[in-house]
XYZ file of C-alpha atoms in Angstrom:
699
model
C 14.434 28.613 35.906
C 11.651 26.291 37.133
C 11.082 26.567 40.855
C 10.432 23.475 43.032
C 6.819 22.560 43.742
C 5.565 22.141 47.321
C 4.612 18.521 46.593
C 8.091 17.541 45.386
C 9.595 14.787 47.501
C 13.081 15.203 46.084
C 14.889 17.120 43.326
C 14.199 15.872 39.850
C 16.448 13.130 38.524
C 17.271 15.272 35.482
C 18.665 18.828 35.473
C 16.888 21.404 33.321
C 19.741 21.651 30.808
C 19.858 17.894 30.079
C 18.997 16.956 26.463
C 15.820 14.935 26.030
C 17.255 12.649 23.322
C 20.364 10.736 24.357
C 21.955 7.637 22.898
C 20.489 8.258 19.448
C 21.989 9.533 16.229
C 21.141 13.208 15.754
C 20.783 14.892 12.398
C 23.856 16.863 11.234
C 22.116 20.202 11.781
C 21.305 19.207 15.369
C 25.003 18.609 16.065
C 25.988 22.125 15.028
C 26.878 24.640 17.759
C 23.844 26.595 18.861
C 21.338 24.034 17.502
C 18.102 23.889 19.472
C 17.837 20.400 20.899
C 14.928 19.824 23.333
C 15.979 20.054 26.988
C 14.308 18.620 30.050
C 13.574 22.129 31.303
C 11.516 23.042 28.215
C 8.059 23.179 29.796
C 6.022 24.246 26.728
C 7.091 22.074 23.806
C 9.696 19.510 22.841
C 10.316 19.948 19.108
C 12.212 17.066 17.503
C 12.053 18.409 13.934
C 15.584 18.818 12.659
C 16.894 16.893 15.660
C 16.152 13.235 14.880
C 15.122 11.738 11.546
C 11.377 12.080 10.946
C 9.646 9.350 8.890
C 8.372 10.608 5.563
C 4.729 9.861 6.410
C 4.809 11.799 9.699
C 3.931 15.492 9.670
C 6.033 18.095 11.464
C 3.382 18.755 14.101
C 3.379 15.059 15.056
C 7.116 15.298 15.706
C 6.514 17.661 18.620
C 5.365 17.038 22.188
C 3.289 19.949 23.443
C 2.580 20.323 27.147
C -0.781 21.956 26.606
C -4.186 22.016 28.318
C -4.018 19.992 31.554
C -0.261 19.579 31.179
C 0.231 23.319 31.584
C -0.367 22.830 35.299
C 3.069 22.829 37.041
C 2.405 19.507 38.815
C 1.259 17.615 35.718
C 3.872 19.382 33.600
C 6.793 18.201 35.722
C 5.327 14.720 36.169
C 4.861 14.339 32.414
C 8.366 15.584 31.575
C 10.004 13.263 34.092
C 8.046 10.247 32.904
C 8.790 10.986 29.241
C 12.483 11.405 30.020
C 12.501 8.001 31.724
C 10.654 6.492 28.784
C 13.065 7.631 26.085
C 16.303 7.307 28.084
C 16.201 3.752 29.400
C 20.006 3.497 29.442
C 20.638 6.810 31.204
C 23.183 6.240 34.025
C 20.855 7.601 36.692
C 17.955 5.522 35.369
C 20.063 2.362 35.359
C 21.288 3.142 38.868
C 17.706 3.486 40.085
C 16.785 0.045 38.751
C 13.685 1.304 36.934
C 12.989 -0.870 33.901
C 9.982 -0.800 31.605
C 9.225 -0.907 27.916
C 9.593 2.427 26.204
C 10.272 4.183 22.928
C 12.064 7.354 21.958
C 9.712 7.903 19.033
C 8.131 11.353 19.505
C 4.798 9.917 18.399
C 4.879 7.523 21.356
C 5.752 10.387 23.690
C 2.820 12.310 22.233
C 0.476 9.422 22.994
C 1.709 9.201 26.576
C 1.192 12.941 27.052
C -2.331 12.597 25.657
C -3.139 9.792 28.102
C -1.918 11.886 31.029
C -4.144 14.751 29.881
C -7.206 12.515 29.687
C -6.651 10.962 33.130
C -6.270 14.433 34.666
C -9.479 15.519 32.931
C -11.262 12.364 34.114
C -10.200 12.937 37.732
C -11.555 16.487 37.644
C -14.919 15.284 36.326
C -15.084 12.510 38.944
C -14.408 14.968 41.761
C -11.080 13.429 42.732
C -8.062 15.375 43.898
C -6.594 17.617 41.200
C -3.271 15.807 41.567
C -2.515 12.078 41.871
C -0.757 12.506 45.226
C -4.055 11.558 46.900
C -5.155 8.917 44.424
C -5.050 5.167 45.011
C -4.546 2.208 42.734
C -8.295 1.631 43.033
C -8.835 4.987 41.353
C -6.610 3.933 38.469
C -8.489 0.668 38.067
C -11.736 2.629 38.102
C -10.404 4.803 35.289
C -9.966 1.712 33.088
C -13.418 0.435 34.066
C -14.962 3.765 33.091
C -13.144 3.730 29.758
C -14.493 0.258 28.954
C -18.002 1.333 29.935
C -17.721 4.405 27.697
C -16.908 2.212 24.695
C -13.193 2.967 24.297
C -11.415 0.668 21.877
C -9.345 -2.205 23.315
C -6.182 -0.700 21.821
C -6.826 2.605 23.630
C -7.500 0.847 26.932
C -4.324 -1.237 26.650
C -2.343 1.965 26.036
C -3.688 3.566 29.240
C -3.001 0.419 31.257
C 0.599 0.373 29.989
C 1.091 3.996 31.058
C -0.278 3.287 34.554
C 1.898 0.184 34.961
C 5.017 2.034 33.790
C 4.259 4.975 36.078
C 4.005 2.512 38.961
C 7.442 1.137 38.023
C 8.849 4.676 37.794
C 7.198 5.906 41.024
C 10.311 5.435 43.227
C 12.352 7.910 41.127
C 9.637 10.466 40.331
C 10.014 13.708 42.252
C 6.221 14.066 42.550
C 3.890 11.543 44.209
C 2.066 8.924 42.174
C -0.040 6.048 43.602
C 2.459 3.398 44.753
C 2.105 -0.148 43.558
C 1.138 -1.811 40.284
C -2.670 -1.710 39.914
C -2.497 -5.094 38.123
C 0.458 -7.005 39.641
C 1.607 -10.019 37.685
C -0.641 -9.245 34.715
C 0.220 -8.024 31.257
C -1.380 -4.858 29.939
C -3.601 -6.852 27.588
C -4.770 -9.165 30.339
C -5.373 -6.283 32.730
C -7.442 -4.553 30.041
C -9.319 -7.837 29.525
C -8.373 -7.934 25.859
C -8.210 -11.583 24.762
C -5.047 -12.633 22.991
C -5.448 -14.067 19.512
C -3.124 -15.343 16.836
C -5.562 -14.234 14.154
C -4.645 -11.049 12.336
C -7.119 -8.238 12.945
C -6.285 -6.492 9.657
C -9.182 -6.963 7.207
C -8.820 -7.381 3.467
C -10.006 -4.917 0.851
C -13.367 -6.243 -0.412
C -13.233 -7.682 -3.963
C -15.960 -5.250 -5.055
C -13.592 -2.395 -4.180
C -10.264 -3.999 -5.023
C -10.820 -4.629 -8.722
C -12.356 -1.322 -9.867
C -9.844 0.577 -7.722
C -6.771 -1.161 -9.146
C -8.151 -0.939 -12.702
C -8.851 2.777 -12.288
C -5.360 3.380 -10.894
C -3.804 1.593 -13.866
C -5.988 3.539 -16.314
C -4.800 6.848 -14.864
C -1.147 5.750 -14.885
C -1.024 4.018 -18.254
C -3.728 5.743 -20.308
C -4.307 9.230 -18.879
C -0.900 10.183 -17.446
C 0.703 11.056 -20.839
C -1.987 13.693 -21.455
C -1.606 15.206 -17.976
C 2.176 15.270 -18.119
C 2.063 16.815 -21.592
C -0.193 19.582 -20.293
C 2.124 20.119 -17.327
C 5.178 20.448 -19.557
C 3.392 22.845 -21.908
C 2.195 25.056 -19.072
C 5.678 25.126 -17.586
C 7.153 26.162 -20.932
C 4.616 28.982 -21.288
C 5.319 30.293 -17.788
C 9.080 30.218 -18.332
C 8.725 32.222 -21.572
C 6.174 34.709 -20.159
C 7.160 38.314 -19.434
C 5.327 40.830 -17.230
C 5.514 43.547 -19.888
C 2.654 43.929 -22.403
C 4.851 45.782 -24.867
C 3.980 44.614 -28.397
C 0.941 42.644 -27.256
C -1.248 44.044 -30.077
C 1.095 42.753 -32.739
C 1.385 39.357 -31.022
C -2.412 39.114 -30.714
C -2.976 39.893 -34.409
C -0.271 37.420 -35.409
C -1.705 34.750 -33.103
C -5.236 35.203 -34.431
C -3.982 35.121 -38.018
C -2.978 31.479 -37.595
C -6.143 29.399 -38.145
C -4.645 26.578 -36.078
C -4.708 28.745 -32.933
C -7.897 28.495 -30.914
C -9.047 30.516 -27.920
C -8.832 28.486 -24.694
C -12.181 28.296 -22.903
C -13.351 26.605 -19.742
C -15.149 23.282 -20.096
C -18.858 24.139 -20.046
C -20.757 22.789 -17.069
C -24.042 23.054 -18.981
C -24.444 22.402 -22.696
C -26.168 25.731 -23.337
C -23.654 27.734 -21.289
C -21.789 30.447 -23.211
C -18.042 29.785 -23.622
C -15.945 31.337 -20.856
C -12.499 32.435 -22.056
C -9.486 31.389 -19.974
C -7.950 34.869 -19.993
C -4.885 34.047 -17.904
C -4.034 31.053 -20.060
C -4.531 33.101 -23.226
C -2.168 35.726 -21.812
C 0.486 33.021 -21.465
C 0.071 32.052 -25.123
C 0.580 35.719 -26.016
C 3.858 35.783 -24.047
C 2.563 37.650 -20.964
C 2.299 36.569 -17.364
C -1.179 35.661 -16.061
C -1.208 38.882 -14.045
C -1.180 40.821 -17.325
C -4.407 39.166 -18.494
C -6.376 42.353 -17.750
C -4.667 43.877 -20.796
C -6.773 41.613 -23.023
C -9.874 41.091 -20.876
C -10.501 44.562 -19.438
C -13.382 46.814 -20.421
C -12.193 50.129 -18.973
C -9.816 51.296 -21.718
C -10.276 51.516 -25.494
C -7.101 49.499 -26.139
C -8.128 46.619 -23.881
C -11.688 46.727 -25.226
C -10.340 46.429 -28.781
C -8.273 43.367 -27.879
C -11.204 41.826 -26.062
C -13.435 42.400 -29.107
C -10.967 40.649 -31.415
C -10.851 37.658 -29.083
C -14.612 37.474 -28.595
C -15.108 37.650 -32.364
C -12.913 34.556 -32.665
C -14.989 32.867 -29.974
C -18.185 33.732 -31.877
C -16.701 32.121 -34.988
C -16.232 28.883 -33.031
C -12.450 29.090 -32.787
C -12.408 27.686 -29.257
C -10.974 24.653 -27.508
C -10.826 23.183 -24.028
C -7.689 21.171 -24.874
C -5.248 23.934 -25.727
C -2.563 22.543 -23.374
C -2.846 18.948 -24.479
C -4.212 18.691 -27.979
C -6.269 15.576 -28.567
C -6.811 13.492 -25.450
C -7.046 9.726 -25.245
C -10.445 8.494 -26.394
C -12.521 6.285 -24.099
C -15.905 4.581 -24.167
C -18.242 6.144 -21.637
C -21.045 4.531 -19.597
C -23.677 5.772 -22.081
C -21.881 4.045 -24.959
C -20.496 7.224 -26.523
C -16.828 7.725 -27.355
C -14.833 10.837 -26.517
C -11.913 12.338 -24.582
C -11.425 11.099 -21.021
C -11.359 14.697 -19.653
C -13.513 17.720 -20.574
C -10.442 19.927 -20.755
C -7.233 20.225 -18.728
C -6.715 23.842 -17.708
C -4.247 25.309 -15.202
C -7.010 25.067 -12.613
C -7.835 21.403 -13.255
C -4.228 20.412 -13.924
C -3.452 20.454 -10.202
C -6.325 18.038 -9.504
C -5.253 15.778 -12.371
C -1.632 15.657 -11.153
C -2.834 14.902 -7.648
C -4.949 12.067 -9.063
C -1.870 10.664 -10.827
C 0.116 10.707 -7.582
C -2.765 9.035 -5.735
C -3.162 6.459 -8.514
C 0.542 5.615 -8.346
C 0.296 5.264 -4.563
C -2.726 2.984 -4.973
C -0.862 0.683 -7.354
C 2.268 0.529 -5.207
C 0.406 -0.075 -1.953
C -1.926 -2.522 -3.664
C 0.604 -4.698 -5.489
C 3.961 -4.443 -3.695
C 3.122 -5.576 -0.120
C 4.981 -2.510 1.199
C 3.880 -0.734 4.361
C 2.609 2.824 4.200
C 5.742 4.112 5.960
C 8.011 2.231 3.544
C 6.242 3.655 0.503
C 6.616 7.218 1.773
C 10.357 6.613 2.212
C 10.812 5.836 -1.507
C 13.329 8.278 -2.966
C 13.807 9.359 -6.570
C 15.160 6.749 -9.016
C 13.925 3.950 -6.752
C 13.767 1.062 -9.228
C 16.885 -1.118 -9.089
C 17.806 -4.642 -10.084
C 17.762 -7.014 -7.120
C 18.821 -10.600 -7.909
C 18.200 -9.905 -11.613
C 14.620 -8.768 -10.925
C 13.219 -5.201 -10.824
C 12.698 -4.061 -7.253
C 11.913 -0.951 -5.229
C 14.694 0.236 -2.932
C 13.342 1.836 0.209
C 13.766 1.982 3.980
C 12.185 -0.224 6.619
C 10.859 1.835 9.539
C 8.643 -0.403 11.634
C 10.398 -2.285 14.404
C 13.849 -0.887 13.605
C 15.971 1.896 14.967
C 18.722 1.928 12.329
C 16.335 2.281 9.331
C 17.825 -0.548 7.203
C 17.538 -0.455 3.434
C 15.331 -3.151 1.882
C 14.145 -4.262 -1.542
C 10.646 -5.212 -2.695
C 10.250 -7.082 -5.982
C 7.761 -5.489 -8.333
C 6.110 -5.971 -11.727
C 6.364 -3.672 -14.736
C 3.173 -1.654 -13.981
C 4.716 -0.450 -10.722
C 7.813 0.749 -12.556
C 5.542 2.896 -14.701
C 3.563 4.092 -11.680
C 6.709 5.197 -9.838
C 7.935 7.067 -12.917
C 4.653 8.999 -13.043
C 4.716 9.742 -9.308
C 8.289 10.984 -9.599
C 7.325 13.228 -12.533
C 4.604 15.053 -10.574
C 6.418 15.221 -7.223
C 7.852 18.586 -6.209
C 9.959 17.187 -3.374
C 13.706 17.236 -4.084
C 14.128 13.677 -2.820
C 10.876 11.811 -2.247
C 8.577 10.300 -4.891
C 5.299 10.620 -2.969
C 4.983 14.247 -1.942
C 2.764 17.296 -2.578
C 2.339 18.230 -6.255
C 1.685 21.896 -5.521
C 4.071 24.355 -3.877
C 2.711 25.603 -0.568
C 4.783 27.168 2.200
C 2.407 25.753 4.806
C 3.199 22.172 3.747
C 6.032 20.223 5.323
C 6.403 17.782 2.426
C 4.302 14.986 3.909
C 1.250 13.336 2.389
C -1.242 11.042 4.095
C -1.701 7.521 2.705
C -5.337 6.970 3.760
C -6.250 10.427 2.477
C -4.651 9.685 -0.909
C -6.682 6.482 -1.222
C -9.935 8.205 -0.258
C -9.232 11.192 -2.518
C -8.500 8.950 -5.495
C -11.737 6.997 -5.031
C -13.679 10.265 -4.806
C -11.963 11.718 -7.898
C -12.550 8.588 -9.988
C -16.226 8.378 -9.053
C -16.757 12.084 -9.703
C -15.350 11.823 -13.242
C -16.839 8.500 -14.347
C -19.131 10.211 -16.863
C -16.015 11.238 -18.816
C -13.525 8.437 -18.102
C -15.930 5.512 -18.456
C -14.340 3.764 -15.468
C -16.334 1.534 -13.156
C -17.677 3.024 -9.949
C -15.589 2.273 -6.855
C -17.594 1.499 -3.687
C -16.639 3.997 -0.978
C -15.793 1.424 1.678
C -13.297 1.749 4.514
C -9.815 1.173 3.067
C -6.381 1.694 4.575
C -2.864 0.964 3.242
C -2.242 -2.006 5.558
C -5.421 -3.667 4.239
C -3.854 -3.858 0.756
C -0.779 -5.564 2.190
C -3.045 -8.126 3.819
C -5.094 -8.614 0.639
C -2.105 -9.101 -1.655
C -0.593 -11.595 0.792
C -3.819 -13.589 0.775
C -4.004 -13.555 -3.028
C -0.352 -14.546 -3.402
C -0.873 -17.500 -1.093
C -3.365 -19.019 -3.553
C -0.436 -20.138 -5.714
C 1.371 -23.376 -4.741
C 4.705 -22.959 -3.005
C 4.289 -19.231 -2.488
C 4.471 -19.153 1.320
C 8.215 -18.592 1.461
C 8.088 -15.945 -1.280
C 5.315 -14.172 0.616
C 7.431 -14.230 3.751
C 10.392 -12.687 1.956
C 8.282 -9.917 0.439
C 6.585 -9.151 3.761
C 9.981 -9.127 5.550
C 8.564 -11.660 8.057
C 10.881 -14.485 6.982
C 11.794 -16.743 9.891
C 15.351 -17.926 10.468
C 14.408 -21.478 9.461
C 13.591 -20.236 5.929
C 9.862 -20.766 6.389
C 7.203 -18.079 6.739
C 6.338 -17.502 10.397
C 2.981 -17.148 12.124
C 2.587 -13.498 11.173
C 3.070 -14.276 7.497
C 0.554 -17.127 7.699
C -1.926 -14.745 9.298
C -1.437 -12.251 6.491
C -1.942 -14.984 3.906
C -4.955 -16.591 5.621
C -8.103 -16.871 3.543
C -10.812 -14.269 3.854
C -14.557 -14.868 3.766
C -15.194 -11.940 1.399
C -12.746 -13.374 -1.130
C -13.486 -17.077 -0.684
C -16.454 -17.239 -3.057
C -14.811 -14.967 -5.611
C -11.550 -16.959 -5.630
C -13.474 -20.214 -5.861
C -15.464 -18.927 -8.828
C -12.339 -17.466 -10.442
C -10.400 -20.729 -10.100
C -13.365 -22.671 -11.457
C -13.548 -20.331 -14.452
C -9.825 -20.684 -15.154
C -10.084 -24.451 -14.840
C -13.070 -24.567 -17.215
C -11.227 -22.472 -19.807
C -8.323 -24.928 -19.694
C -10.640 -27.937 -19.995
C -12.432 -26.259 -22.895
C -9.099 -25.647 -24.606
C -8.190 -29.325 -24.185
C -11.559 -30.348 -25.630
C -11.125 -28.097 -28.677
C -7.615 -29.406 -29.295
C -8.787 -33.011 -28.939
C -11.682 -32.561 -31.378
C -9.221 -30.926 -33.799
C -7.114 -34.094 -33.731
C -4.265 -32.759 -31.602
C -2.593 -34.779 -28.850
C -3.650 -33.529 -25.410
C -1.867 -35.974 -23.113
C -0.477 -39.395 -22.315
C -1.061 -41.953 -19.612
C -4.102 -43.628 -18.070
C -5.525 -40.350 -16.791
C -5.296 -38.819 -20.261
C -7.151 -41.785 -21.768
C -10.083 -41.263 -19.385
C -10.240 -37.576 -20.295
C -10.153 -38.402 -24.013
C -12.992 -40.913 -23.551
C -15.076 -38.250 -21.775
C -14.368 -35.766 -24.588
C -15.329 -38.360 -27.214
C -18.646 -38.974 -25.477
C -19.349 -35.231 -25.339
C -18.427 -34.826 -28.992
C -20.727 -37.705 -29.971
C -23.606 -36.183 -27.990
C -23.079 -32.781 -29.623
C -23.195 -34.349 -33.075
C -26.277 -36.415 -32.198
C -28.109 -33.261 -31.113
C -26.854 -31.257 -34.095
C -25.484 -28.894 -31.473
C -22.988 -26.084 -31.675
C -20.235 -24.675 -29.452
C -22.777 -23.570 -26.845
C -24.044 -27.142 -26.512
C -20.478 -28.355 -26.055
C -19.889 -25.739 -23.355
C -22.995 -26.849 -21.485
C -21.964 -30.502 -21.611
C -18.412 -29.663 -20.526
C -19.765 -27.812 -17.482
C -22.163 -30.591 -16.488
C -19.888 -33.599 -17.171
C -17.775 -34.663 -14.186
C -14.283 -34.122 -15.588
C -11.691 -33.968 -12.814
C -8.400 -32.338 -13.771
C -5.926 -30.632 -11.453
C -3.417 -28.853 -13.665
C 0.150 -29.052 -12.393
C 3.684 -28.155 -13.374
C 4.900 -31.777 -13.843
C 1.631 -33.509 -14.688
C -2.153 -33.195 -14.472
C -4.075 -35.184 -11.850
C -7.414 -36.651 -12.943
C -8.382 -38.180 -9.565
C -11.851 -37.515 -8.198
C -11.293 -35.408 -5.074
C -14.180 -37.068 -3.256
C -13.142 -40.618 -4.224
C -9.479 -40.703 -5.376
C -9.402 -44.366 -6.368
C -6.001 -45.559 -7.542
C -4.122 -42.527 -6.244
C -0.581 -43.725 -5.492
C 0.026 -40.662 -3.346
C -2.447 -41.994 -0.762
C -0.802 -45.426 -0.401
C 0.555 -45.885 3.149
C 0.113 -42.145 3.738
C -0.951 -40.332 6.902
C -3.753 -38.099 5.678
C -4.069 -34.794 7.605
C -7.334 -34.241 9.435
C -9.912 -32.550 7.218
C -7.952 -33.137 3.994
C -9.759 -34.447 0.920
C -8.304 -35.503 -2.397
C -4.730 -36.401 -3.434
C -1.549 -35.349 -1.636
C 0.395 -33.235 -4.117
C 3.761 -33.587 -2.394
C 3.652 -37.438 -2.778
C 2.718 -37.470 -6.458
C 4.259 -40.210 -8.665
C 3.498 -39.286 -12.294
C 5.177 -42.463 -13.601
C 3.070 -44.909 -11.540
C -0.303 -43.342 -10.786
C -3.398 -44.408 -12.684
C -4.688 -40.831 -12.444
C -1.635 -39.218 -14.012
C -1.974 -37.277 -17.250
C 1.247 -36.145 -18.905
C 0.587 -33.220 -21.222
C 2.751 -32.205 -24.189
C 3.766 -29.118 -22.208
C 5.342 -31.364 -19.532
C 7.615 -33.348 -21.860
C 10.373 -30.688 -22.252
C 10.731 -30.578 -18.461
C 11.215 -34.353 -18.219
C 13.565 -34.360 -21.203
C 15.728 -31.713 -19.557
C 15.612 -33.576 -16.243
C 16.714 -36.808 -17.961
C 19.750 -35.132 -19.506
C 20.671 -33.566 -16.154
C 20.552 -36.916 -14.353
C 22.678 -38.526 -17.062
C 25.305 -35.813 -16.599
C 25.410 -36.532 -12.865
C 25.611 -40.287 -13.369
C 28.404 -40.029 -15.956
C 30.411 -37.558 -13.901
C 33.180 -39.451 -12.043
C 33.255 -36.868 -9.255
C 29.591 -37.430 -8.313
C 29.379 -39.099 -4.858
C 27.941 -42.608 -4.769
C 24.874 -41.587 -2.761
C 24.144 -38.764 -5.167
C 24.594 -41.107 -8.144
C 22.107 -43.558 -6.633
C 19.554 -40.780 -6.259
C 20.175 -39.643 -9.843
C 19.606 -43.199 -11.092
C 16.266 -43.402 -9.284
C 15.270 -40.035 -10.716
C 16.348 -41.224 -14.169
C 14.134 -44.321 -13.901
C 11.126 -42.196 -13.001
C 11.818 -39.760 -15.839
C 12.281 -42.541 -18.397
C 9.035 -44.186 -17.329
C 7.209 -40.916 -17.899
C 8.804 -40.385 -21.318
C 8.105 -44.013 -22.204
C 4.454 -43.413 -21.336
C 4.463 -40.586 -23.896
C 6.239 -42.700 -26.509
C 9.353 -40.530 -26.448
C 12.684 -42.117 -27.513
C 14.993 -43.020 -24.626
């Protein structure tokens, strides 16, 4: 029983026995008789574990609200509990009757943040010499608190959070049983405006720098595709040995003699740290190969008894003969080329001790690939369950759960490529969780089954860099990286392809109702300064390779295109070829001339545009067109391949036009085709025939 405080103006709106969570679906175990559901009267901790569904990337301790430190004080304790109850029970009958309305969330993490802000304001008041309780504070004191936070360098997000708490407490003040300064400290202002945080449509999420992105993704793929089979083979072998092991050492002498008699058997030793270091026998692993549990390894390594000394001598004699290996669990490992140019196994030797680290690296590598290439949020990746790859609209996809911004946890699908299928299979193989794919790989009673996304990324970078001398992988710069940065980066990269905005919106789950990507999607896909130069160089390199391929085909006598644009390109190639021959040059001379000659080609799906971007003379797409401000070059959406003097129809385009011609003929010859649709098909047919006529194709 909690006794009333002297400062209480009225009894609390909620009785002590009232459940904290109302109006939400409880877990089945929480609905059982006698289940411990947090009550308003619980003054020490509100534990929501086993009560409401906890996201997979949230630890058990974060699913509790502890009234500790300053909140142990009876005044602050009751004030905090009342305010949290109002926050997570907006539709409570008594709350609705009181007319108190403010934004809130029943997420225990949000309640934790509110409790933390109340602790810090109580601590601040004590340091400033104010009253211990807010019954004597004023709204000026609350404004001063925000001013002090800004002066101390608190982040804008933190300041906005404190302002929101103060504004909501002002709204709740009429129904609180304990005094709080009356009146909104910032009437008529939003929390962001009151905190003087400027609003911006630009996304604050940065991209992963290119210098980090590429070596990180390549390393993750190397561990999944190249190294994972060795690690999983070692894991299976160790599991088999442990299942067959017995604690008894009965008959161990006979087994040891028989084992040593086979010349194929080698004594497992630890990978030497120094070249001149004497081999160190892995006694526990050797005991497993002899059919004993690791705890019985003293029977072959001890020095106290004649029998154990004899066994040890036999083993050490084998070591002296060179019958040793660091790869007893795996056999031959995958060979790699190292930074010094030498070739050898990618790992010095996978032992039971290093196997845990290797399995952890595989899990982290799989997480890196999924977060880097799928556009999934960190919370959505952690919710991936076993057997997650399904077929969605005839395309492989990950089935998972959307957490952010939803209360009913809807199921969603994210389309993926084949490497992610392989990565998820590896992550599932090393996971010990009965349901989830990304989970701890080592049994530990202290763990609650959660893993941290940022920690997995940082740990993988550290592991890769520490083992570069063996794996031969590139060094990964240890920059600041977080899961949401990969989502932003992949969105930006995807947007470089024409027509990808809608697809990006679907994958990000930001698709607007009008079937176009909304402002958030455009922010995710916006260009980034760090990537601008790289993407420009990369596109230029791809374009040059295509131009070089056209040049080589033209000089070999092959047809490279049709139309007026193609003729100009052929003339330029002929001039280059003549110059190369006049100089008695080789392929390098041709490459140099190709790079320096102004050859303008924009490669497209239906044709190639040869217009000069700075002076697009003869471009039909610009006739009677309203050119957007700042735009240079042709307008792709108004392209007329059959009429433009810059059009180049390549051999690869002809099958598309041939198919389109047959489709239009089917529509025209179909009696059920409406007249307006037939007219459109006839116009399309004229365009298609003009293109095919340009290429000399039969009509």
